mmCIF file of C-alpha atoms and ligand atoms in Angstrom:
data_model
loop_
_atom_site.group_PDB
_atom_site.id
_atom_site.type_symbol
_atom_site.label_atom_id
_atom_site.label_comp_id
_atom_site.label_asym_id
_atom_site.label_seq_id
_atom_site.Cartn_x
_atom_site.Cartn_y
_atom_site.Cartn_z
ATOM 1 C CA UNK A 1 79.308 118.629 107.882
ATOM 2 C CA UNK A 2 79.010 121.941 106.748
ATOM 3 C CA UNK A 3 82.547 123.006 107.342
ATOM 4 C CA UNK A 4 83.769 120.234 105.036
ATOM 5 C CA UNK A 5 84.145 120.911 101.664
ATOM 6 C CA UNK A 6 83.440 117.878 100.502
ATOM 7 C CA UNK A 7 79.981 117.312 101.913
ATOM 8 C CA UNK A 8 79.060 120.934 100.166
ATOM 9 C CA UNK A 9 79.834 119.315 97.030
ATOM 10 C CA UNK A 10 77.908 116.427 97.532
ATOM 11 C CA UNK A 11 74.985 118.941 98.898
ATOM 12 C CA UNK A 12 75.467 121.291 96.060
ATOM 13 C CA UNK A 13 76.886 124.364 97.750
ATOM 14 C CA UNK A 14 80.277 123.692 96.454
ATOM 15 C CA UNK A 15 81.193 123.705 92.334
ATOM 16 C CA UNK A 16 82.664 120.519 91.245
ATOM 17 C CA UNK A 17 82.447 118.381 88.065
ATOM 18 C CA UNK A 18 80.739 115.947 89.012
ATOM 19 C CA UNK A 19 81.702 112.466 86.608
ATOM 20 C CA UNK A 20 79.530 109.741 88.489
ATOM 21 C CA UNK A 21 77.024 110.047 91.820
ATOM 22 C CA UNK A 22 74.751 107.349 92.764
ATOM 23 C CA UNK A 23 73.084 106.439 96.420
ATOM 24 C CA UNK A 24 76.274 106.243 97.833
ATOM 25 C CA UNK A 25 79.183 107.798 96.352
ATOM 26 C CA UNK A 26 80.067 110.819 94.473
ATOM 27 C CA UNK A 27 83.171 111.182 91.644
ATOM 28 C CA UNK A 28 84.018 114.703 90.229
ATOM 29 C CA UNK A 29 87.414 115.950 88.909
ATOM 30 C CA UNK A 30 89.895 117.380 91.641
ATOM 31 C CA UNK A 31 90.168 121.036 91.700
ATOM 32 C CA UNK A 32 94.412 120.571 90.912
ATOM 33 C CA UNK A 33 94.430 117.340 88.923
ATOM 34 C CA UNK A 34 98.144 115.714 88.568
ATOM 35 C CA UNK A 35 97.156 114.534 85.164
ATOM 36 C CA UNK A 36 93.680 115.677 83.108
ATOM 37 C CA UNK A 37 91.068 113.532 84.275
ATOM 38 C CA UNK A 38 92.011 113.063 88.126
ATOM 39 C CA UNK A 39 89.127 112.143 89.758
ATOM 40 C CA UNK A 40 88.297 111.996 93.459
ATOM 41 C CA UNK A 41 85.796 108.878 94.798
ATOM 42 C CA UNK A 42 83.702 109.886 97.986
ATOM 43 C CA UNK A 43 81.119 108.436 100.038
ATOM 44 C CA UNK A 44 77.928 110.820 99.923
ATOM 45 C CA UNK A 45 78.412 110.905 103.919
ATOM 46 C CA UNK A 46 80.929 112.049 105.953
ATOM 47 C CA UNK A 47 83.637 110.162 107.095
ATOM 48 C CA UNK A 48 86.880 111.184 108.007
ATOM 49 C CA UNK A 49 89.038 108.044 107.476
ATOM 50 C CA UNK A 50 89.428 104.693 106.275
ATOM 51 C CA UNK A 51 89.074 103.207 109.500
ATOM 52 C CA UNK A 52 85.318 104.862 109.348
ATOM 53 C CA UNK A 53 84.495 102.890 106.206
ATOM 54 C CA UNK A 54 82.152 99.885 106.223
ATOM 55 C CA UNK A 55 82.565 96.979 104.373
ATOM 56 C CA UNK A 56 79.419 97.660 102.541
ATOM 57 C CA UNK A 57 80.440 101.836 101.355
ATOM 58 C CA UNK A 58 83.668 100.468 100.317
ATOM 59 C CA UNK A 59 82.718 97.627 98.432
ATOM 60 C CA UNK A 60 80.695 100.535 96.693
ATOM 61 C CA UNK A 61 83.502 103.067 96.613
ATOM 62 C CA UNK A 62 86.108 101.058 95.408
ATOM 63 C CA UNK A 63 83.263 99.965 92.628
ATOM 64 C CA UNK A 64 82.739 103.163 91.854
ATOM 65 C CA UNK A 65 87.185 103.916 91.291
ATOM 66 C CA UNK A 66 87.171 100.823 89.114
ATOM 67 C CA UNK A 67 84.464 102.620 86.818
ATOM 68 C CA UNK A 68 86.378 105.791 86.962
ATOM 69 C CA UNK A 69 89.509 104.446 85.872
ATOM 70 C CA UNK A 70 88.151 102.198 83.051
ATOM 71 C CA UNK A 71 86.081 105.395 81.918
ATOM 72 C CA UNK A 72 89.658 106.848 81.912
ATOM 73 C CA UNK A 73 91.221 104.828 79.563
ATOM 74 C CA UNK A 74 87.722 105.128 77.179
ATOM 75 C CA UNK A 75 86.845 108.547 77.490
ATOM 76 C CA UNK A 76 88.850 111.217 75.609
ATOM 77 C CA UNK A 77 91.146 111.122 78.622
ATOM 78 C CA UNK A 78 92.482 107.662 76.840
ATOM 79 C CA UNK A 79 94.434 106.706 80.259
ATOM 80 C CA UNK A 80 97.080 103.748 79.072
ATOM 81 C CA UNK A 81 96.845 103.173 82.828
ATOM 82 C CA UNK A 82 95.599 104.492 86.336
ATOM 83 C CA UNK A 83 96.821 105.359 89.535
ATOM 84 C CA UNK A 84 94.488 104.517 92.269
ATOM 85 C CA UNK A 85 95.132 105.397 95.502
ATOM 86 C CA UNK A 86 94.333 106.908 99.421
ATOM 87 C CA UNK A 87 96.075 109.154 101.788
ATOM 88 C CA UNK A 88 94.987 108.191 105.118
ATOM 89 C CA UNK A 89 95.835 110.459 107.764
ATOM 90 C CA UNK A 90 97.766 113.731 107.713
ATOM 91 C CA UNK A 91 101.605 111.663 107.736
ATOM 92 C CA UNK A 92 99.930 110.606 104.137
ATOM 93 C CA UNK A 93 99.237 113.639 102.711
ATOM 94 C CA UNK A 94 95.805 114.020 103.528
ATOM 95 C CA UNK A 95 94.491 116.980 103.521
ATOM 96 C CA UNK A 96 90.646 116.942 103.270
ATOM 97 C CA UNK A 97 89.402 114.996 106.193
ATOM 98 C CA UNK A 98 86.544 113.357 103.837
ATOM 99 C CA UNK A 99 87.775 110.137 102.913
ATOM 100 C CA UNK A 100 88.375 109.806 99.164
ATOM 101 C CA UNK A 101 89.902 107.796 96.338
ATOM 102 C CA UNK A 102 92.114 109.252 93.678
ATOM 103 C CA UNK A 103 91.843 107.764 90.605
ATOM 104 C CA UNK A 104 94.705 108.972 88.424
ATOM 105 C CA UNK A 105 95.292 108.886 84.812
ATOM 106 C CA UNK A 106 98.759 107.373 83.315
ATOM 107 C CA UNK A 107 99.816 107.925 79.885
ATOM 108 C CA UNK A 108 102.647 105.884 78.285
ATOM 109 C CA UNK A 109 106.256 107.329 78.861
ATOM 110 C CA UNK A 110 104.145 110.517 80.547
ATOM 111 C CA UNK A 111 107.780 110.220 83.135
ATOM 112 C CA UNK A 112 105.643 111.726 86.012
ATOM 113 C CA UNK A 113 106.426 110.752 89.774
ATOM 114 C CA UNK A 114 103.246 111.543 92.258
ATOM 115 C CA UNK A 115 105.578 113.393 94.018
ATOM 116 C CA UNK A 116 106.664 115.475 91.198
ATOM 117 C CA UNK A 117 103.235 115.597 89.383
ATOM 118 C CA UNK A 118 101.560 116.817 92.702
ATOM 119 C CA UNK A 119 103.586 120.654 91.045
ATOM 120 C CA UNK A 120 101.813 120.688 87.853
ATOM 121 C CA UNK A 121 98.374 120.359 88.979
ATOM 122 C CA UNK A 122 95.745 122.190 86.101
ATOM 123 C CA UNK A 123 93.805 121.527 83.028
ATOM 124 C CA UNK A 124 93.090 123.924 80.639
ATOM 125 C CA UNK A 125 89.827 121.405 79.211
ATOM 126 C CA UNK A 126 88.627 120.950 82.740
ATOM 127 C CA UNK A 127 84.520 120.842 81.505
ATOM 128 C CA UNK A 128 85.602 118.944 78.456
ATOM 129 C CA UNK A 129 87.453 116.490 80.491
ATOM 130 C CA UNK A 130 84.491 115.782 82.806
ATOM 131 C CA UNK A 131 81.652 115.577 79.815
ATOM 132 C CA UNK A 132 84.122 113.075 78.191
ATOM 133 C CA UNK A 133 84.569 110.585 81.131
ATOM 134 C CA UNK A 134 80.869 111.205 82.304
ATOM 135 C CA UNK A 135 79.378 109.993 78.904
ATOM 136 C CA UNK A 136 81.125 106.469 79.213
ATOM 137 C CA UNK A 137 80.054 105.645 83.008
ATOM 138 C CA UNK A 138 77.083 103.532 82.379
ATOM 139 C CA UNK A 139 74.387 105.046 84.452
ATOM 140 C CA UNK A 140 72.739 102.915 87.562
HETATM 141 P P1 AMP B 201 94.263 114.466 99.856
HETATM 142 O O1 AMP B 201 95.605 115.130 99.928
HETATM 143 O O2 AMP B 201 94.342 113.003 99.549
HETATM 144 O O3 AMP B 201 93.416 114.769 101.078
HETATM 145 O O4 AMP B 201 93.568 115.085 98.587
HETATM 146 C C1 AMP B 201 92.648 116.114 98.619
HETATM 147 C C2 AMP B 201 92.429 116.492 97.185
HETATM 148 O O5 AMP B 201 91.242 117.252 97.118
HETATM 149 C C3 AMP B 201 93.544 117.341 96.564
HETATM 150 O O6 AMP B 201 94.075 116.662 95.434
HETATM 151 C C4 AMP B 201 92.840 118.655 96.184
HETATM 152 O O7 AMP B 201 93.317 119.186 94.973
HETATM 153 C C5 AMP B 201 91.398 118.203 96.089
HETATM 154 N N1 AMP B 201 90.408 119.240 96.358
HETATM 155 C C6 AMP B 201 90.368 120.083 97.419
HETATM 156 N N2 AMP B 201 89.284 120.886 97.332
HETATM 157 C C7 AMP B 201 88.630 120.516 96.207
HETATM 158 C C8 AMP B 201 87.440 120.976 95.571
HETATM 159 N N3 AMP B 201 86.703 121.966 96.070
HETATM 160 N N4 AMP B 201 87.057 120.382 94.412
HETATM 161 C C9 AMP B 201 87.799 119.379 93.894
HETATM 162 N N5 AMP B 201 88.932 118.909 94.443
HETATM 163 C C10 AMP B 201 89.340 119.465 95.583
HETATM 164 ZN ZN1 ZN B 202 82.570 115.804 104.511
#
């Protein structure tokens, strides 16, 4: 869908840092991370909502999370734990109609709530970040 911002990353239009891609899923850092290292887990094809998702994709995109947030804790990121969730649906926050998975890095006494991290949303290492967690995802 050209109109979805998303898909342009996945085609290449759009910028992103792109951590992880294979046949069927693509994982780059989110444009306002909550924490460094906030990654975003999407199927390569458009599809609006959970409901959309076949067992098969998300057997492969909830894979693909579980690699992100392990890469989290190794990478320089060095996540003591991980957030992982979904907004489904605008009455949960979503907001890009492109299903995704946030995978969310937790520090140790870092006192954030997701409500109250969702303010403080930049990195100032955004490329380092990226090379960091890409170079511990074993590749396919
Ligand atoms: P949600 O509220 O679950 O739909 O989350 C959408 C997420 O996508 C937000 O955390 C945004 O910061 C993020 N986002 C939106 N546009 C981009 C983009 N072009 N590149 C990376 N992340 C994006
Ligand atoms: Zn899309």
């Amino acid at each position: 869908m050209s109109d979805c911002v998303f898909c342009c990353i996945v085609a290449g239009t759009a910028p992103a840092r792109i951590v992880y891609s294979d046949d069927h899923v693509v994982a780059f850092l989110d444009i306002r991370p909550v924490r460094p290292g906030h990654t975003l887990v999407i199927t390569r094809e458009h599809i609006t909502d959970l409901a959309g998702v076949s067992t098969a994709v998300g057997a492969r995109l909830f894979d693909a999370a579980r690699m992100v947030g392990a890469a989290l804790r190794t990478s320089h990121v060095a996540a003591d734990g991980v957030n992982v969730l979904i907004n489904d649906g605008r009455a949960a926050f979503q907001t890009v109609f492109h299903t995704h998975i946030h995978v969310i890095p937790r520090h140790n006494g870092d006192r954030i709530t997701l409500a109250k991290g969702l303010l403080v949303r930049r990195d100032p290492n955004a490329d380092a970040t990226a090379q960091s967690i890409r170079a511990v995802i074993p590749s396919d």
